[in-house]
Amino acid sequence: MTHNFRKLKIWTEGMSIVSETYNLARTFPDFERYNLSSQMIRCAVSIPSNIAEGSSKSTDKHFSKFLEVSLGSAFEWETQLIIACNEAYISDKKFKELEQRIQQLQKMISGFQGGLDK
């Protein structure tokens, strides 16, 4: 059972996180280019990418496994966001905004996955 990933709210919100991450990474210190910036971008890209790849699978069980990877990337991204805040690369206001967005996306992915598993 395939899904049109472009119509999934979890995919569109994941893509929004990707754009936000690229914008954010551009503001980090140069020495973070191959460290935190690179890792955050890879995690952000992984979120919608795994949703899209999973949507092509023939069973919801297989799709669910890709959603699990996507969810893991969302939690990893949240951890990196905390690191960025701790290192004062982002303001507390920006941190709270992005933390709320990623936590909402985590809930959305988990809820969608739960619906597939039934």
Short mmCIF file of N, CA, C and O in Angstrom, two decimals:
data_model
loop_
_atom_site.label_atom_id
_atom_site.label_comp_id
_atom_site.label_asym_id
_atom_site.label_seq_id
_atom_site.Cartn_x
_atom_site.Cartn_y
_atom_site.Cartn_z
N MET A 1 0.84 -1.17 0.00
CA MET A 1 0.00 0.00 0.00
C MET A 1 0.89 1.24 0.00
O MET A 1 1.56 1.54 0.97
N THR A 2 0.99 1.94 -1.11
CA THR A 2 1.84 3.12 -1.20
C THR A 2 1.04 4.38 -0.86
O THR A 2 -0.17 4.44 -1.02
N HIS A 3 1.76 5.38 -0.41
CA HIS A 3 1.19 6.67 -0.03
C HIS A 3 1.86 7.74 -0.87
O HIS A 3 3.04 7.61 -1.21
N ASN A 4 1.16 8.79 -1.19
CA ASN A 4 1.76 9.93 -1.89
C ASN A 4 2.44 10.80 -0.83
O ASN A 4 1.76 11.56 -0.13
N PHE A 5 3.75 10.68 -0.72
CA PHE A 5 4.47 11.36 0.35
C PHE A 5 4.30 12.87 0.30
O PHE A 5 4.29 13.54 1.33
N ARG A 6 4.14 13.44 -0.89
CA ARG A 6 4.00 14.90 -1.01
C ARG A 6 2.72 15.44 -0.37
O ARG A 6 2.62 16.61 -0.08
N LYS A 7 1.77 14.55 -0.17
CA LYS A 7 0.50 14.95 0.45
C LYS A 7 0.48 14.70 1.96
O LYS A 7 -0.49 15.04 2.62
N LEU A 8 1.55 14.14 2.48
CA LEU A 8 1.60 13.84 3.92
C LEU A 8 2.10 15.06 4.70
O LEU A 8 3.16 15.61 4.40
N LYS A 9 1.33 15.45 5.70
CA LYS A 9 1.70 16.61 6.52
C LYS A 9 3.04 16.39 7.22
O LYS A 9 3.82 17.33 7.38
N ILE A 10 3.32 15.15 7.59
CA ILE A 10 4.61 14.87 8.24
C ILE A 10 5.77 15.13 7.29
O ILE A 10 6.85 15.58 7.71
N TRP A 11 5.56 14.87 6.00
CA TRP A 11 6.62 15.12 5.01
C TRP A 11 6.80 16.62 4.81
O TRP A 11 7.92 17.12 4.80
N THR A 12 5.69 17.36 4.65
CA THR A 12 5.80 18.80 4.40
C THR A 12 6.41 19.52 5.60
O THR A 12 7.23 20.43 5.43
N GLU A 13 6.05 19.09 6.80
CA GLU A 13 6.66 19.71 7.99
C GLU A 13 8.14 19.32 8.08
O GLU A 13 8.98 20.14 8.46
N GLY A 14 8.47 18.10 7.72
CA GLY A 14 9.88 17.70 7.68
C GLY A 14 10.67 18.53 6.70
O GLY A 14 11.80 18.94 6.99
N MET A 15 10.10 18.81 5.54
CA MET A 15 10.77 19.66 4.55
C MET A 15 10.97 21.08 5.09
O MET A 15 12.00 21.71 4.82
N SER A 16 10.02 21.56 5.85
CA SER A 16 10.14 22.87 6.47
C SER A 16 11.30 22.90 7.47
O SER A 16 12.06 23.87 7.53
N ILE A 17 11.45 21.82 8.21
CA ILE A 17 12.58 21.71 9.15
C ILE A 17 13.90 21.71 8.39
O ILE A 17 14.89 22.30 8.83
N VAL A 18 13.94 21.07 7.23
CA VAL A 18 15.15 21.07 6.40
C VAL A 18 15.53 22.50 6.03
O VAL A 18 16.69 22.92 6.20
N SER A 19 14.58 23.26 5.51
CA SER A 19 14.86 24.65 5.12
C SER A 19 15.34 25.47 6.30
O SER A 19 16.30 26.24 6.19
N GLU A 20 14.67 25.30 7.42
CA GLU A 20 15.05 26.04 8.64
C GLU A 20 16.47 25.66 9.06
O GLU A 20 17.24 26.51 9.49
N THR A 21 16.81 24.39 8.93
CA THR A 21 18.13 23.92 9.33
C THR A 21 19.23 24.52 8.45
O THR A 21 20.27 24.94 8.96
N TYR A 22 19.00 24.56 7.15
CA TYR A 22 19.99 25.18 6.27
C TYR A 22 20.19 26.65 6.63
O TYR A 22 21.33 27.13 6.69
N ASN A 23 19.11 27.36 6.90
CA ASN A 23 19.22 28.77 7.29
C ASN A 23 19.97 28.91 8.61
O ASN A 23 20.82 29.80 8.75
N LEU A 24 19.67 28.05 9.54
CA LEU A 24 20.31 28.09 10.84
C LEU A 24 21.80 27.76 10.74
O LEU A 24 22.64 28.46 11.32
N ALA A 25 22.13 26.74 9.98
CA ALA A 25 23.53 26.31 9.86
C ALA A 25 24.42 27.40 9.26
O ALA A 25 25.60 27.47 9.60
N ARG A 26 23.83 28.22 8.43
CA ARG A 26 24.60 29.32 7.83
C ARG A 26 25.06 30.34 8.86
O ARG A 26 25.98 31.10 8.61
N THR A 27 24.41 30.35 10.02
CA THR A 27 24.76 31.33 11.05
C THR A 27 25.76 30.78 12.06
O THR A 27 26.26 31.53 12.89
N PHE A 28 26.06 29.49 12.00
CA PHE A 28 26.98 28.88 12.95
C PHE A 28 28.42 29.31 12.63
O PHE A 28 28.73 29.66 11.48
N PRO A 29 29.31 29.23 13.61
CA PRO A 29 30.72 29.55 13.35
C PRO A 29 31.30 28.65 12.26
O PRO A 29 30.88 27.51 12.10
N ASP A 30 32.27 29.18 11.52
CA ASP A 30 32.89 28.44 10.43
C ASP A 30 33.45 27.10 10.87
O ASP A 30 33.40 26.12 10.12
N PHE A 31 34.02 27.04 12.08
CA PHE A 31 34.64 25.77 12.51
C PHE A 31 33.61 24.67 12.72
O PHE A 31 33.98 23.51 12.83
N GLU A 32 32.31 25.01 12.74
CA GLU A 32 31.26 24.00 12.88
C GLU A 32 30.79 23.45 11.54
O GLU A 32 29.94 22.58 11.50
N ARG A 33 31.34 23.96 10.45
CA ARG A 33 30.88 23.56 9.11
C ARG A 33 30.86 22.04 8.93
O ARG A 33 29.93 21.49 8.36
N TYR A 34 31.89 21.37 9.40
CA TYR A 34 31.98 19.91 9.21
C TYR A 34 31.63 19.15 10.49
O TYR A 34 31.84 17.95 10.56
N ASN A 35 31.10 19.86 11.44
CA ASN A 35 30.73 19.23 12.71
C ASN A 35 29.22 19.35 12.92
O ASN A 35 28.45 18.65 12.28
N LEU A 36 28.83 20.23 13.81
CA LEU A 36 27.43 20.35 14.18
C LEU A 36 26.55 20.75 13.00
O LEU A 36 25.48 20.18 12.80
N SER A 37 26.99 21.71 12.20
CA SER A 37 26.19 22.14 11.05
C SER A 37 25.91 20.98 10.11
O SER A 37 24.76 20.74 9.70
N SER A 38 26.94 20.27 9.76
CA SER A 38 26.82 19.14 8.84
C SER A 38 25.90 18.05 9.42
O SER A 38 25.04 17.52 8.72
N GLN A 39 26.07 17.76 10.69
CA GLN A 39 25.27 16.71 11.32
C GLN A 39 23.80 17.11 11.41
O GLN A 39 22.91 16.30 11.15
N MET A 40 23.54 18.37 11.75
CA MET A 40 22.15 18.84 11.81
C MET A 40 21.48 18.76 10.44
O MET A 40 20.32 18.38 10.34
N ILE A 41 22.20 19.15 9.43
CA ILE A 41 21.64 19.11 8.07
C ILE A 41 21.34 17.67 7.67
O ILE A 41 20.27 17.37 7.14
N ARG A 42 22.27 16.76 7.93
CA ARG A 42 22.04 15.35 7.58
C ARG A 42 20.82 14.79 8.31
O ARG A 42 20.01 14.07 7.72
N CYS A 43 20.68 15.12 9.58
CA CYS A 43 19.51 14.65 10.34
C CYS A 43 18.23 15.24 9.79
O CYS A 43 17.23 14.53 9.63
N ALA A 44 18.24 16.53 9.53
CA ALA A 44 17.04 17.19 9.01
C ALA A 44 16.63 16.57 7.68
O ALA A 44 15.46 16.26 7.46
N VAL A 45 17.58 16.37 6.79
CA VAL A 45 17.29 15.79 5.48
C VAL A 45 16.77 14.36 5.62
O VAL A 45 15.91 13.92 4.87
N SER A 46 17.26 13.64 6.62
CA SER A 46 16.84 12.27 6.85
C SER A 46 15.36 12.16 7.21
O SER A 46 14.71 11.17 6.87
N ILE A 47 14.82 13.16 7.86
CA ILE A 47 13.43 13.09 8.33
C ILE A 47 12.47 12.93 7.15
O ILE A 47 11.79 11.91 7.04
N PRO A 48 12.38 13.91 6.23
CA PRO A 48 11.44 13.73 5.11
C PRO A 48 11.89 12.68 4.11
O PRO A 48 11.07 12.06 3.43
N SER A 49 13.20 12.47 4.00
CA SER A 49 13.70 11.47 3.04
C SER A 49 13.22 10.07 3.40
O SER A 49 12.81 9.31 2.52
N ASN A 50 13.27 9.73 4.68
CA ASN A 50 12.81 8.40 5.10
C ASN A 50 11.30 8.27 5.00
O ASN A 50 10.79 7.19 4.70
N ILE A 51 10.59 9.37 5.20
CA ILE A 51 9.14 9.35 5.01
C ILE A 51 8.83 9.06 3.54
O ILE A 51 8.00 8.21 3.21
N ALA A 52 9.53 9.75 2.65
CA ALA A 52 9.31 9.56 1.22
C ALA A 52 9.68 8.14 0.79
O ALA A 52 8.92 7.47 0.09
N GLU A 53 10.83 7.67 1.22
CA GLU A 53 11.26 6.32 0.83
C GLU A 53 10.30 5.27 1.37
O GLU A 53 9.90 4.34 0.67
N GLY A 54 9.90 5.42 2.61
CA GLY A 54 8.98 4.46 3.22
C GLY A 54 7.63 4.44 2.54
O GLY A 54 6.98 3.39 2.46
N SER A 55 7.21 5.59 2.02
CA SER A 55 5.90 5.67 1.38
C SER A 55 5.81 4.80 0.13
O SER A 55 4.72 4.46 -0.32
N SER A 56 6.95 4.44 -0.42
CA SER A 56 6.96 3.62 -1.64
C SER A 56 6.88 2.12 -1.36
O SER A 56 6.72 1.33 -2.28
N LYS A 57 6.98 1.75 -0.11
CA LYS A 57 7.00 0.33 0.24
C LYS A 57 5.62 -0.30 0.07
O LYS A 57 4.60 0.36 0.19
N SER A 58 5.63 -1.57 -0.19
CA SER A 58 4.39 -2.26 -0.54
C SER A 58 3.50 -2.57 0.65
O SER A 58 2.32 -2.88 0.48
N THR A 59 4.05 -2.50 1.86
CA THR A 59 3.22 -2.77 3.03
C THR A 59 3.40 -1.66 4.07
O THR A 59 4.45 -1.00 4.13
N ASP A 60 2.37 -1.47 4.87
CA ASP A 60 2.45 -0.48 5.95
C ASP A 60 3.50 -0.87 6.98
O ASP A 60 4.12 -0.01 7.60
N LYS A 61 3.73 -2.16 7.14
CA LYS A 61 4.76 -2.63 8.08
C LYS A 61 6.14 -2.12 7.66
O LYS A 61 6.92 -1.65 8.49
N HIS A 62 6.43 -2.19 6.36
CA HIS A 62 7.71 -1.69 5.86
C HIS A 62 7.78 -0.17 5.98
O HIS A 62 8.81 0.39 6.35
N PHE A 63 6.68 0.50 5.66
CA PHE A 63 6.62 1.97 5.78
C PHE A 63 6.90 2.35 7.24
O PHE A 63 7.65 3.30 7.51
N SER A 64 6.33 1.63 8.17
CA SER A 64 6.50 1.93 9.59
C SER A 64 7.97 1.90 10.01
O SER A 64 8.41 2.71 10.83
N LYS A 65 8.74 0.99 9.43
CA LYS A 65 10.17 0.92 9.76
C LYS A 65 10.90 2.19 9.32
O LYS A 65 11.78 2.69 10.02
N PHE A 66 10.52 2.74 8.17
CA PHE A 66 11.14 3.98 7.69
C PHE A 66 10.70 5.16 8.55
O PHE A 66 11.48 6.09 8.79
N LEU A 67 9.47 5.12 9.03
CA LEU A 67 8.99 6.17 9.93
C LEU A 67 9.76 6.13 11.24
O LEU A 67 10.05 7.18 11.83
N GLU A 68 10.13 4.94 11.67
CA GLU A 68 10.93 4.80 12.89
C GLU A 68 12.30 5.46 12.71
O GLU A 68 12.79 6.16 13.61
N VAL A 69 12.90 5.28 11.56
CA VAL A 69 14.19 5.92 11.27
C VAL A 69 14.00 7.45 11.22
O VAL A 69 14.81 8.20 11.78
N SER A 70 12.94 7.89 10.57
CA SER A 70 12.65 9.32 10.49
C SER A 70 12.47 9.91 11.90
O SER A 70 13.01 10.98 12.20
N LEU A 71 11.75 9.22 12.74
CA LEU A 71 11.53 9.67 14.11
C LEU A 71 12.85 9.73 14.88
O LEU A 71 13.12 10.68 15.61
N GLY A 72 13.70 8.73 14.69
CA GLY A 72 15.02 8.74 15.32
C GLY A 72 15.83 9.94 14.89
O GLY A 72 16.50 10.59 15.72
N SER A 73 15.77 10.29 13.61
CA SER A 73 16.48 11.46 13.11
C SER A 73 15.92 12.74 13.72
O SER A 73 16.67 13.69 14.00
N ALA A 74 14.61 12.77 13.95
CA ALA A 74 13.99 13.95 14.58
C ALA A 74 14.49 14.12 16.02
O ALA A 74 14.75 15.24 16.46
N PHE A 75 14.63 13.03 16.74
CA PHE A 75 15.15 13.11 18.11
C PHE A 75 16.63 13.49 18.10
O PHE A 75 17.09 14.25 18.95
N GLU A 76 17.38 12.97 17.15
CA GLU A 76 18.78 13.34 17.03
C GLU A 76 18.91 14.82 16.72
O GLU A 76 19.73 15.53 17.31
N TRP A 77 18.06 15.31 15.81
CA TRP A 77 18.08 16.74 15.46
C TRP A 77 17.77 17.59 16.68
O TRP A 77 18.39 18.63 16.89
N GLU A 78 16.81 17.15 17.49
CA GLU A 78 16.46 17.91 18.70
C GLU A 78 17.67 18.00 19.64
O GLU A 78 17.93 19.04 20.24
N THR A 79 18.40 16.92 19.77
CA THR A 79 19.61 16.92 20.61
C THR A 79 20.63 17.92 20.08
O THR A 79 21.24 18.67 20.85
N GLN A 80 20.80 17.96 18.78
CA GLN A 80 21.75 18.90 18.19
C GLN A 80 21.28 20.34 18.36
O GLN A 80 22.09 21.25 18.53
N LEU A 81 19.97 20.53 18.33
CA LEU A 81 19.41 21.85 18.60
C LEU A 81 19.75 22.30 20.02
O LEU A 81 20.13 23.45 20.24
N ILE A 82 19.65 21.38 20.97
CA ILE A 82 20.01 21.67 22.37
C ILE A 82 21.48 22.06 22.46
O ILE A 82 21.85 23.02 23.13
N ILE A 83 22.33 21.32 21.74
CA ILE A 83 23.77 21.63 21.73
C ILE A 83 23.99 23.03 21.16
O ILE A 83 24.76 23.83 21.73
N ALA A 84 23.32 23.35 20.07
CA ALA A 84 23.46 24.68 19.45
C ALA A 84 23.06 25.78 20.43
O ALA A 84 23.71 26.83 20.50
N CYS A 85 22.01 25.53 21.18
CA CYS A 85 21.58 26.51 22.18
C CYS A 85 22.60 26.61 23.32
O CYS A 85 22.96 27.71 23.74
N ASN A 86 23.06 25.46 23.80
CA ASN A 86 24.05 25.44 24.88
C ASN A 86 25.33 26.16 24.49
O ASN A 86 25.99 26.75 25.35
N GLU A 87 25.68 26.10 23.22
CA GLU A 87 26.89 26.77 22.73
C GLU A 87 26.62 28.22 22.32
O GLU A 87 27.51 28.89 21.80
N ALA A 88 25.40 28.67 22.53
CA ALA A 88 24.97 30.05 22.23
C ALA A 88 25.06 30.37 20.73
O ALA A 88 25.30 31.51 20.35
N TYR A 89 24.82 29.37 19.89
CA TYR A 89 24.76 29.59 18.44
C TYR A 89 23.38 30.10 18.02
O TYR A 89 23.24 30.64 16.94
N ILE A 90 22.39 29.86 18.89
CA ILE A 90 21.04 30.35 18.63
C ILE A 90 20.49 30.97 19.91
O ILE A 90 20.93 30.63 21.01
N SER A 91 19.55 31.85 19.75
CA SER A 91 18.93 32.51 20.90
C SER A 91 17.98 31.55 21.60
O SER A 91 17.51 30.56 21.02
N ASP A 92 17.67 31.88 22.85
CA ASP A 92 16.70 31.07 23.59
C ASP A 92 15.34 31.11 22.91
O ASP A 92 14.64 30.10 22.87
N LYS A 93 14.98 32.25 22.36
CA LYS A 93 13.69 32.39 21.68
C LYS A 93 13.62 31.46 20.46
O LYS A 93 12.64 30.75 20.26
N LYS A 94 14.69 31.47 19.65
CA LYS A 94 14.73 30.60 18.46
C LYS A 94 14.73 29.13 18.88
O LYS A 94 14.08 28.29 18.27
N PHE A 95 15.48 28.84 19.94
CA PHE A 95 15.53 27.47 20.45
C PHE A 95 14.13 26.99 20.82
O PHE A 95 13.71 25.90 20.41
N LYS A 96 13.42 27.78 21.58
CA LYS A 96 12.08 27.38 22.04
C LYS A 96 11.13 27.18 20.86
O LYS A 96 10.34 26.24 20.83
N GLU A 97 11.23 28.07 19.87
CA GLU A 97 10.39 27.94 18.67
C GLU A 97 10.67 26.63 17.93
O GLU A 97 9.75 25.89 17.59
N LEU A 98 11.95 26.35 17.71
CA LEU A 98 12.33 25.14 16.98
C LEU A 98 12.11 23.88 17.80
O LEU A 98 11.73 22.84 17.26
N GLU A 99 12.32 23.97 19.09
CA GLU A 99 12.07 22.82 19.96
C GLU A 99 10.59 22.44 19.89
O GLU A 99 10.25 21.26 19.78
N GLN A 100 9.74 23.42 19.94
CA GLN A 100 8.31 23.16 19.86
C GLN A 100 7.94 22.53 18.52
O GLN A 100 7.17 21.58 18.46
N ARG A 101 8.52 23.04 17.43
CA ARG A 101 8.23 22.50 16.10
C ARG A 101 8.69 21.06 15.96
O ARG A 101 7.97 20.21 15.43
N ILE A 102 9.90 20.75 16.43
CA ILE A 102 10.40 19.38 16.26
C ILE A 102 9.64 18.42 17.16
O ILE A 102 9.36 17.28 16.77
N GLN A 103 9.26 18.86 18.35
CA GLN A 103 8.49 17.99 19.23
C GLN A 103 7.10 17.73 18.65
O GLN A 103 6.58 16.62 18.77
N GLN A 104 6.53 18.72 18.02
CA GLN A 104 5.24 18.53 17.36
C GLN A 104 5.38 17.53 16.20
O GLN A 104 4.55 16.66 16.02
N LEU A 105 6.45 17.67 15.43
CA LEU A 105 6.68 16.75 14.33
C LEU A 105 6.91 15.33 14.85
O LEU A 105 6.41 14.36 14.26
N GLN A 106 7.63 15.19 15.94
CA GLN A 106 7.83 13.87 16.54
C GLN A 106 6.49 13.23 16.89
O GLN A 106 6.26 12.05 16.62
N LYS A 107 5.60 14.00 17.48
CA LYS A 107 4.27 13.50 17.83
C LYS A 107 3.48 13.12 16.57
O LYS A 107 2.79 12.10 16.55
N MET A 108 3.60 13.93 15.54
CA MET A 108 2.88 13.66 14.29
C MET A 108 3.37 12.36 13.65
O MET A 108 2.58 11.53 13.21
N ILE A 109 4.69 12.20 13.59
CA ILE A 109 5.26 10.98 12.99
C ILE A 109 4.84 9.76 13.81
O ILE A 109 4.41 8.75 13.26
N SER A 110 4.96 9.87 15.12
CA SER A 110 4.58 8.77 16.00
C SER A 110 3.11 8.42 15.85
O SER A 110 2.75 7.24 15.77
N GLY A 111 2.26 9.42 15.77
CA GLY A 111 0.83 9.19 15.59
C GLY A 111 0.52 8.54 14.26
O GLY A 111 -0.30 7.61 14.18
N PHE A 112 1.17 9.02 13.21
CA PHE A 112 0.97 8.44 11.88
C PHE A 112 1.42 6.98 11.87
O PHE A 112 0.75 6.11 11.35
N GLN A 113 2.57 6.75 12.49
CA GLN A 113 3.10 5.38 12.57
C GLN A 113 2.14 4.49 13.34
O GLN A 113 1.90 3.35 12.94
N GLY A 114 1.62 5.00 14.43
CA GLY A 114 0.66 4.22 15.22
C GLY A 114 -0.57 3.83 14.42
O GLY A 114 -1.10 2.74 14.57
N GLY A 115 -1.01 4.74 13.55
CA GLY A 115 -2.14 4.43 12.69
C GLY A 115 -1.83 3.35 11.68
O GLY A 115 -2.71 2.55 11.33
N LEU A 116 -0.61 3.30 11.21
CA LEU A 116 -0.20 2.24 10.27
C LEU A 116 -0.13 0.88 10.95
O LEU A 116 -0.43 -0.14 10.33
N ASP A 117 0.31 0.89 12.19
CA ASP A 117 0.55 -0.36 12.91
C ASP A 117 -0.74 -1.06 13.35
O ASP A 117 -0.70 -2.19 13.79
N LYS A 118 -1.86 -0.36 13.24
CA LYS A 118 -3.13 -0.97 13.68
C LYS A 118 -3.69 -1.93 12.65
O LYS A 118 -3.50 -1.86 11.51
#
